[in-house]
mmCIF file of C-alpha atoms in Angstrom:
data_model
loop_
_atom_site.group_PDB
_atom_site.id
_atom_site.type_symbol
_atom_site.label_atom_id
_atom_site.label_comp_id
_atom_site.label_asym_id
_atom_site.label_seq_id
_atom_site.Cartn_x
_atom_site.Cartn_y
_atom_site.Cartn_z
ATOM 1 C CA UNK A 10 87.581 92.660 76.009
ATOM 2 C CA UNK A 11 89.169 95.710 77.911
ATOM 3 C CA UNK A 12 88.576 96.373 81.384
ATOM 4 C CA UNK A 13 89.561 99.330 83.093
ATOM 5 C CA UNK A 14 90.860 99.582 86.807
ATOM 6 C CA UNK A 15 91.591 102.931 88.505
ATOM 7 C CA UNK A 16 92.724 103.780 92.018
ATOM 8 C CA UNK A 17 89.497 105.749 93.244
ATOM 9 C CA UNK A 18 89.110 108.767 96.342
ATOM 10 C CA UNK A 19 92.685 109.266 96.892
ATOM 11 C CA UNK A 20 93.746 106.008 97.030
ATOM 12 C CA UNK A 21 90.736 104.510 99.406
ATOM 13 C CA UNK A 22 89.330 102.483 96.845
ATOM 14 C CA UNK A 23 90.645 99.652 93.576
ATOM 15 C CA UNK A 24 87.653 100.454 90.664
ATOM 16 C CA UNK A 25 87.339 97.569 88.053
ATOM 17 C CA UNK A 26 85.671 98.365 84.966
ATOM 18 C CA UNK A 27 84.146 101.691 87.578
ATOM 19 C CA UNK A 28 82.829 99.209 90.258
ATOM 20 C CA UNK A 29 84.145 99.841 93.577
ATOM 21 C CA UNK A 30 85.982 96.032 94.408
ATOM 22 C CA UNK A 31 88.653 96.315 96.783
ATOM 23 C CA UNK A 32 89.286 98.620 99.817
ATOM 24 C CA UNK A 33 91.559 99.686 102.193
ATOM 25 C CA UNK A 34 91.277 98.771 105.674
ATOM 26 C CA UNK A 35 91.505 95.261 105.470
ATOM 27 C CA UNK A 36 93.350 93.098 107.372
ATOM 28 C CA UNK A 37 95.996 91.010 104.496
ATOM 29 C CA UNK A 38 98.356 88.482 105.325
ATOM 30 C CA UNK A 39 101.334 88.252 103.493
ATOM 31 C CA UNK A 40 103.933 85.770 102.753
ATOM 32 C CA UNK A 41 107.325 87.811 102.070
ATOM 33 C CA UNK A 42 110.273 88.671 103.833
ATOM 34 C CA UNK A 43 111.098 91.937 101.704
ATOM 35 C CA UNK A 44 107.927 94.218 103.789
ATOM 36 C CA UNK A 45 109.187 93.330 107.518
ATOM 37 C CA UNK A 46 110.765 90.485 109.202
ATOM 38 C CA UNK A 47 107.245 88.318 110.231
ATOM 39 C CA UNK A 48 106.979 84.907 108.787
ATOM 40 C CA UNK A 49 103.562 86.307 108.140
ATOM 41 C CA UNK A 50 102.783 89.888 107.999
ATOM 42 C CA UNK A 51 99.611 90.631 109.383
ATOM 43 C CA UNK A 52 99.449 94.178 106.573
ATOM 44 C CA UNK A 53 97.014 96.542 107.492
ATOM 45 C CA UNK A 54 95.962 98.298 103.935
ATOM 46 C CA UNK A 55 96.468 102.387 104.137
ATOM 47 C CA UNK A 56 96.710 103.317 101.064
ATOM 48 C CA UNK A 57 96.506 101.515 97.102
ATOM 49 C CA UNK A 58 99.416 103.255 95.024
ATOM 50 C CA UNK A 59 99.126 101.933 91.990
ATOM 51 C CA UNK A 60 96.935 98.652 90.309
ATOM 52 C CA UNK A 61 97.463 96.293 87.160
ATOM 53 C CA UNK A 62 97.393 93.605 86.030
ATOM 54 C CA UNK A 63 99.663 90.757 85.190
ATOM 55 C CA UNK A 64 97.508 88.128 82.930
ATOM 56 C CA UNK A 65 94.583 87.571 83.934
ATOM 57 C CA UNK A 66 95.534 88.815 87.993
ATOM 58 C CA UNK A 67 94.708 92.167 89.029
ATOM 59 C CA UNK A 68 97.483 93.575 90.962
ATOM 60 C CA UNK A 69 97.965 96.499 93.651
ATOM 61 C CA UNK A 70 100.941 97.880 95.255
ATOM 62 C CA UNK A 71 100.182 99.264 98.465
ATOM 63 C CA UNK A 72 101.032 101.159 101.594
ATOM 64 C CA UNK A 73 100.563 99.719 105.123
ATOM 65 C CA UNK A 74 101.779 98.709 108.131
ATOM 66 C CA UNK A 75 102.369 95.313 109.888
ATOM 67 C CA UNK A 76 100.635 94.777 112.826
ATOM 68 C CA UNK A 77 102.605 92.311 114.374
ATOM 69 C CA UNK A 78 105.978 94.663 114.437
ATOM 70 C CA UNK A 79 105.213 98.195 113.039
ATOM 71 C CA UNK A 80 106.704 97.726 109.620
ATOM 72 C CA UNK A 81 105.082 100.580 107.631
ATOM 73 C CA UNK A 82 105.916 101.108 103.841
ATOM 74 C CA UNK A 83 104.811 99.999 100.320
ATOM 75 C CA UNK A 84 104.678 96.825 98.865
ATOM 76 C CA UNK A 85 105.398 95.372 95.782
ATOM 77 C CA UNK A 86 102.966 93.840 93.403
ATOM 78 C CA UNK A 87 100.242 92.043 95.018
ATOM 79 C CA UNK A 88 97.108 89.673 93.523
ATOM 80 C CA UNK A 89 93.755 90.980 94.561
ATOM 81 C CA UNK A 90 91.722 89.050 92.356
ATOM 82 C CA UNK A 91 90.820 88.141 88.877
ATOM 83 C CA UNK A 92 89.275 88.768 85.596
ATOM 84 C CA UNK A 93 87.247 85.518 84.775
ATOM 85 C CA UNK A 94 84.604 85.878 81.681
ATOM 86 C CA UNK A 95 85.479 89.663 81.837
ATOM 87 C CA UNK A 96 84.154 89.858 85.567
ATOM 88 C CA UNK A 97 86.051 90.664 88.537
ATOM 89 C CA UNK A 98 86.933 87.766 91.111
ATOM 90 C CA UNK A 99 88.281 89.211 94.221
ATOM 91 C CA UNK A 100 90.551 86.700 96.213
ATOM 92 C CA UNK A 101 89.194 85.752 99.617
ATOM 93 C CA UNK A 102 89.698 88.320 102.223
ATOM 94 C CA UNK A 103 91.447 85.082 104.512
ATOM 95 C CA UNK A 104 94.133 84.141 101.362
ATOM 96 C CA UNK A 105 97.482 84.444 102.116
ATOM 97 C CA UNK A 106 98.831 86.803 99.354
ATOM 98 C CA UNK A 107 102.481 86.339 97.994
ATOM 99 C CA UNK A 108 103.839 89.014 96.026
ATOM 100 C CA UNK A 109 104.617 89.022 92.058
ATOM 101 C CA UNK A 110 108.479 88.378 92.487
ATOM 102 C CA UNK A 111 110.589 92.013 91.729
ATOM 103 C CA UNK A 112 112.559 91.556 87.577
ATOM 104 C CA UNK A 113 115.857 93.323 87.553
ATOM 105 C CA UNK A 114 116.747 93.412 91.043
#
């Protein structure tokens, strides 16, 4: 089964399978050191750049900022949810994201 994911209204909006899912304007909070130097970034979502997927995990990099210390920039890849039964499982607005780990750094 295929499903297709586009970045929607220039960047505002993730569209699985042309369902508007995730947007931007939420409030993430992410466990990595390589966006800013938080324990936690507190990432404010700008802007999606790109979205895959990586299994069965849909994936976004995106542009924000931290809120905590002004770190502004784009990420690398991070979950947003999953395809389960070919629907779309969005990860709970409160999850702690880590990003996909960088290959050939």
């Amino acid at each position: 089964m295929t499903t297709r994911l586009r970045v929607l209204d220039d960047g505002a909006w993730i569209s699985v399978d042309d369902h508007r899912e995730v947007r931007v304007s939420e409030l993430w909070r992410l466990d990595t050191d390589e966006f800013c130097g938080c324990d936690l970034a507190d990432l404010v979502v700008e802007n999606f750049q790109t979205v895959g997927v990586d299994g069965p995990t849909v994936e976004v990099r995106v542009y924000g900022q931290c809120i905590a210390c002004g770190a502004s920039g784009t990420t690398g890849w991070i979950p947003v949810g999953r395809i389960r039964d070919g629907s779309f499982a969005a990860l709970d607005r409160s999850a702690i994201r880590r990003p996909r780990p960088e290959m050939n750094q």
